[in-house]
Amino acid sequence: MVFKSFSTQEIINIIKTLKSKDSYGYDEISTRLSGISANYISSPLTHIINNVISSGIFPQRLNYSIIKPLYKKGDKTEPSNYRPISLLTSFSKVLEKALYNRLIEYLEKNNLLNKQQFGFRKKHATEDAIFKLIHEILNALNKNLKVCGIFCDLEKAFDSVNHLTLIKKLTNYGIKRKANLIIESYITNRYHRVEIKNSTTHTKCKSVWTKMKHVVPQGSVLGPLLFILYINDLANALTLEATPILFADDTSLIICRPNMVQYCKFLYIVVVITFLDVLNYY
């Protein structure tokens, strides 16, 4: 894969496709402000983005993000019960969207994304995954087969991404040389700090900047695509008689057999080992 250079009009279109929000990263420039000034900032941004492509280096200053903890469930005093949402700079989102467009174009043109993956993809929505799941079950019941389902959910999935493993997998998909270097500098040199607001005094409390080790940022443009590439080979690794259905970090395995009591126990062990192998947890 080779990242092609961008025209000024392409960058203007990318800026205008970003959701217009007043929230901002550490640079305090919102996407609403960048959208209003798109015609004025598009030319220098195009120059910077094309320099990134030619050099293979993601700008270090765009690798800083503010983490806003989003409460999920359970004890509110337990940090693990919060989802870490990254607030990126608006210019980082423009650059990420530009790289995303080139990357997804390459992946779809060469049919590199697994057909069983329904997460973070156009024309592969939640409804499609549900339809396939129900179809497989009903089809098996019509054939008088017994159906077993194994449902796997990766906890804190985006935080579990091993950078070295991801880079190796990108190389296997043909994303090499400068294209690979851009992604590597994007994920391996990232820094973040947590920011919370005191509900009583309404003042902001901030942590120190810390380097991210095993993570792709939630709330980023490139993050979801990099994650599904990280687990893209999972369906192929499951060589047993099972139909996998992947939706981001949720994996469903449907097994249809006349008798499967002993088989399912064996399959469960194999699935766990396969997950560990694919995600490089050894």
Coordinates of C-alpha atoms in Angstrom, one line a residue:
M1 CA 0.0 0.0 0.0
V2 CA 1.1 3.6 -0.8
F3 CA -0.7 6.6 0.6
K4 CA -1.5 8.9 -2.3
S5 CA -1.1 12.7 -1.7
F6 CA -4.2 14.8 -1.1
S7 CA -5.6 17.8 -2.9
T8 CA -6.8 20.9 -1.0
Q9 CA -10.4 20.2 -2.0
E10 CA -10.2 16.7 -0.5
I11 CA -9.0 18.2 2.8
I12 CA -11.9 20.8 2.7
N13 CA -14.4 17.9 2.2
I14 CA -12.8 16.0 5.1
I15 CA -13.1 19.0 7.5
K16 CA -16.7 19.4 6.6
T17 CA -17.5 15.8 7.2
L18 CA -16.4 16.0 10.8
K19 CA -19.1 16.3 13.4
S20 CA -19.4 20.0 14.4
K21 CA -18.8 20.0 18.2
D22 CA -17.7 22.6 20.7
S23 CA -15.6 20.0 22.6
Y24 CA -11.8 20.3 22.0
G25 CA -8.5 18.7 22.8
Y26 CA -5.6 20.2 24.6
D27 CA -5.2 22.8 21.9
E28 CA -8.7 24.2 22.6
I29 CA -9.7 24.3 18.9
S30 CA -13.0 22.7 18.3
T31 CA -14.2 21.0 15.2
R32 CA -16.9 23.6 14.9
L33 CA -14.2 26.3 14.7
S34 CA -12.1 24.4 12.2
G35 CA -15.2 23.8 10.1
I36 CA -16.0 27.5 10.0
S37 CA -12.4 28.3 8.9
A38 CA -12.1 25.3 6.5
N39 CA -11.4 27.4 3.4
Y40 CA -8.6 29.3 5.2
I41 CA -6.8 26.4 6.9
S42 CA -7.2 23.8 4.2
S43 CA -4.1 24.8 2.2
P44 CA -1.5 24.6 5.1
L45 CA -3.2 21.5 6.4
T46 CA -2.9 19.8 3.0
H47 CA 0.8 20.7 2.9
I48 CA 1.3 19.2 6.4
I49 CA -0.7 16.0 5.6
N50 CA 1.3 15.5 2.3
N51 CA 4.5 15.9 4.3
V52 CA 3.4 13.3 6.7
I53 CA 2.8 10.9 3.8
S54 CA 6.2 11.6 2.2
S55 CA 8.1 11.4 5.5
G56 CA 6.2 8.5 7.2
I57 CA 6.0 10.3 10.5
F58 CA 2.8 11.3 12.3
P59 CA 3.2 14.7 14.0
Q60 CA 4.2 14.3 17.6
R61 CA 2.1 17.3 18.7
L62 CA -1.1 15.6 17.4
N63 CA -0.4 12.5 19.5
Y64 CA -1.6 14.1 22.7
S65 CA -5.2 13.5 23.9
I66 CA -7.3 14.3 27.0
I67 CA -9.1 11.4 28.6
K68 CA -12.7 12.0 29.8
P69 CA -13.9 9.1 31.9
L70 CA -17.4 8.1 30.9
Y71 CA -19.3 6.1 33.6
K72 CA -20.6 2.7 32.5
K73 CA -22.0 0.8 35.5
G74 CA -21.2 -0.4 39.0
D75 CA -19.4 1.4 41.8
K76 CA -18.7 5.0 40.8
T77 CA -15.6 5.1 42.9
E78 CA -14.0 2.2 40.9
P79 CA -11.9 3.6 38.0
S80 CA -12.4 0.4 36.0
N81 CA -16.1 1.1 35.7
Y82 CA -15.4 4.1 33.4
R83 CA -14.8 4.1 29.7
P84 CA -11.8 6.3 28.7
I85 CA -12.9 8.5 25.9
S86 CA -10.1 10.4 24.1
L87 CA -10.6 14.1 23.2
L88 CA -8.2 14.6 20.2
T89 CA -7.2 17.9 18.6
S90 CA -9.4 18.8 15.6
F91 CA -6.3 18.9 13.3
S92 CA -5.5 15.3 14.4
K93 CA -9.0 14.2 13.4
V94 CA -8.5 15.8 9.9
L95 CA -5.3 13.9 9.4
E96 CA -6.7 10.7 10.8
K97 CA -9.7 10.9 8.6
A98 CA -7.5 11.5 5.6
L99 CA -5.4 8.4 6.4
Y100 CA -8.6 6.4 7.2
N101 CA -10.0 7.2 3.7
R102 CA -6.9 5.9 2.0
L103 CA -6.6 2.9 4.2
I104 CA -10.2 1.7 3.9
E105 CA -10.1 2.2 0.2
Y106 CA -7.1 -0.1 0.0
L107 CA -8.6 -2.7 2.3
E108 CA -11.9 -2.9 0.5
K109 CA -10.4 -2.8 -3.0
N110 CA -8.3 -5.9 -2.1
N111 CA -11.0 -7.6 0.0
L112 CA -8.7 -7.8 3.1
L113 CA -11.4 -7.3 5.7
N114 CA -13.0 -10.6 6.9
K115 CA -16.5 -11.0 5.7
Q116 CA -17.5 -12.2 9.2
Q117 CA -16.6 -8.8 10.7
F118 CA -19.6 -6.5 11.0
G119 CA -18.2 -3.8 13.3
F120 CA -17.1 -0.3 12.2
R121 CA -17.8 -1.0 8.5
K122 CA -20.2 0.5 6.0
K123 CA -23.0 -1.9 4.9
H124 CA -22.1 -4.2 7.8
A125 CA -24.4 -2.9 10.5
T126 CA -25.6 -4.4 13.7
E127 CA -28.8 -5.6 11.9
D128 CA -26.7 -7.6 9.5
A129 CA -24.9 -9.4 12.3
I130 CA -28.2 -10.2 14.0
F131 CA -29.7 -11.5 10.8
K132 CA -26.8 -13.8 10.1
L133 CA -26.9 -15.1 13.7
I134 CA -30.6 -15.9 13.5
H135 CA -30.3 -17.3 10.0
E136 CA -27.6 -19.8 11.1
I137 CA -29.7 -20.9 14.1
L138 CA -33.0 -21.4 12.2
N139 CA -31.2 -23.1 9.3
A140 CA -29.7 -25.6 11.7
L141 CA -33.0 -26.3 13.5
N142 CA -34.7 -26.9 10.2
K143 CA -32.1 -29.7 9.6
N144 CA -32.9 -31.2 13.1
L145 CA -29.4 -30.3 14.3
K146 CA -28.5 -29.2 17.8
V147 CA -27.2 -25.6 18.1
C148 CA -24.5 -24.4 20.5
G149 CA -23.4 -20.8 20.9
I150 CA -20.2 -19.5 22.4
F151 CA -20.2 -15.8 23.0
C152 CA -16.9 -14.0 23.7
D153 CA -16.6 -10.4 24.8
L154 CA -13.1 -8.8 25.1
E155 CA -13.1 -6.6 28.2
K156 CA -11.5 -3.2 27.6
A157 CA -10.9 -4.3 24.1
F158 CA -9.2 -1.1 22.8
D159 CA -6.9 -1.2 25.8
S160 CA -5.7 -4.7 25.0
V161 CA -4.1 -3.9 21.6
N162 CA -0.5 -4.9 21.5
H163 CA 1.3 -2.4 19.4
L164 CA 4.1 -4.7 18.1
T165 CA 1.5 -7.4 17.1
L166 CA -0.6 -4.8 15.3
I167 CA 2.3 -3.5 13.3
K168 CA 3.3 -7.0 12.3
K169 CA -0.3 -7.7 11.2
L170 CA -0.4 -4.5 9.1
T171 CA 2.7 -5.6 7.3
N172 CA 1.0 -8.9 6.5
Y173 CA -1.8 -7.0 4.9
G174 CA 0.6 -5.1 2.6
I175 CA 0.7 -1.9 4.7
K176 CA 4.5 -1.6 4.6
R177 CA 7.3 1.0 4.4
K178 CA 6.1 4.6 5.0
A179 CA 2.5 3.6 5.3
N180 CA 3.4 1.3 8.1
L181 CA 5.7 3.9 9.7
I182 CA 2.9 6.4 9.8
I183 CA 0.6 4.0 11.7
E184 CA 3.5 3.0 14.0
S185 CA 4.3 6.6 14.9
Y186 CA 0.6 7.2 15.4
I187 CA 0.1 4.4 18.0
T188 CA 3.5 4.1 19.7
N189 CA 4.2 7.7 20.6
R190 CA 0.9 8.7 22.1
Y191 CA 0.5 10.5 25.4
H192 CA -2.7 11.2 27.4
R193 CA -3.8 12.7 30.6
V194 CA -7.1 12.3 32.5
E195 CA -9.2 15.4 33.1
I196 CA -12.2 15.5 35.5
K197 CA -14.4 18.3 36.7
N198 CA -15.1 18.9 40.4
S199 CA -18.9 18.9 40.7
T200 CA -18.8 21.2 43.7
T201 CA -16.2 23.8 42.7
H202 CA -16.6 23.3 38.9
T203 CA -12.8 23.4 38.6
K204 CA -10.9 21.0 36.4
C205 CA -8.4 18.5 37.8
K206 CA -5.7 17.1 35.4
S207 CA -3.2 14.3 35.7
V208 CA 0.3 14.4 34.3
W209 CA 1.0 13.4 30.6
T210 CA 1.6 9.6 30.5
K211 CA 2.7 7.5 27.5
M212 CA 0.2 4.9 26.2
K213 CA 1.6 1.4 26.0
H214 CA -1.1 -1.1 24.9
V215 CA -4.0 0.9 23.5
V216 CA -5.6 2.5 20.5
P217 CA -7.5 5.6 21.5
Q218 CA -11.3 5.4 22.0
G219 CA -13.0 8.3 20.3
S220 CA -10.4 8.5 17.5
V221 CA -11.0 8.1 13.8
L222 CA -8.3 5.5 13.1
G223 CA -8.7 3.6 16.3
P224 CA -11.8 1.4 15.4
L225 CA -10.3 0.5 12.0
L226 CA -7.0 -0.5 13.5
F227 CA -8.8 -2.6 16.1
I228 CA -10.7 -4.7 13.6
L229 CA -7.5 -5.2 11.7
Y230 CA -6.0 -6.4 14.9
I231 CA -8.6 -9.2 15.2
N232 CA -9.3 -9.6 11.5
D233 CA -7.6 -13.0 11.4
L234 CA -9.6 -14.4 14.3
A235 CA -12.3 -15.9 12.1
N236 CA -9.7 -17.7 10.0
A237 CA -7.8 -19.0 13.0
L238 CA -10.9 -20.8 14.2
T239 CA -10.6 -23.8 11.9
L240 CA -13.1 -25.9 13.7
E241 CA -16.7 -26.6 12.5
A242 CA -18.1 -23.3 13.8
T243 CA -19.5 -20.2 12.1
P244 CA -18.0 -17.0 13.6
I245 CA -19.8 -13.7 13.7
L246 CA -17.6 -10.8 14.7
F247 CA -18.9 -7.4 15.8
A248 CA -15.9 -5.4 16.9
D249 CA -14.9 -6.9 20.3
D250 CA -17.9 -9.2 20.4
T251 CA -17.5 -12.7 18.9
S252 CA -20.2 -15.2 18.5
L253 CA -19.5 -18.8 17.5
I254 CA -22.4 -21.0 16.2
I255 CA -21.9 -24.7 16.2
C256 CA -24.4 -27.1 14.6
R257 CA -24.1 -30.8 15.1
P258 CA -26.4 -33.9 15.8
N259 CA -24.6 -34.4 19.2
M260 CA -22.3 -32.0 20.7
V261 CA -22.0 -32.3 24.5
Q262 CA -18.4 -33.4 24.5
Y263 CA -17.6 -31.4 21.4
C264 CA -18.6 -28.1 22.9
K265 CA -16.4 -28.7 26.0
F266 CA -13.5 -29.3 23.7
L267 CA -14.3 -26.4 21.4
Y268 CA -14.5 -23.9 24.4
I269 CA -10.9 -24.8 25.4
V270 CA -9.7 -24.4 21.7
V271 CA -11.5 -21.0 21.4
V272 CA -9.8 -19.6 24.5
I273 CA -6.4 -20.7 23.3
T274 CA -7.1 -19.3 19.8
F275 CA -8.1 -15.9 21.3
L276 CA -4.9 -15.8 23.3
D277 CA -2.8 -16.7 20.2
V278 CA -4.4 -14.2 17.9
L279 CA -4.1 -11.3 20.4
N280 CA -0.6 -12.3 21.3
Y281 CA -1.3 -12.7 25.0
Y282 CA 1.4 -15.4 25.5

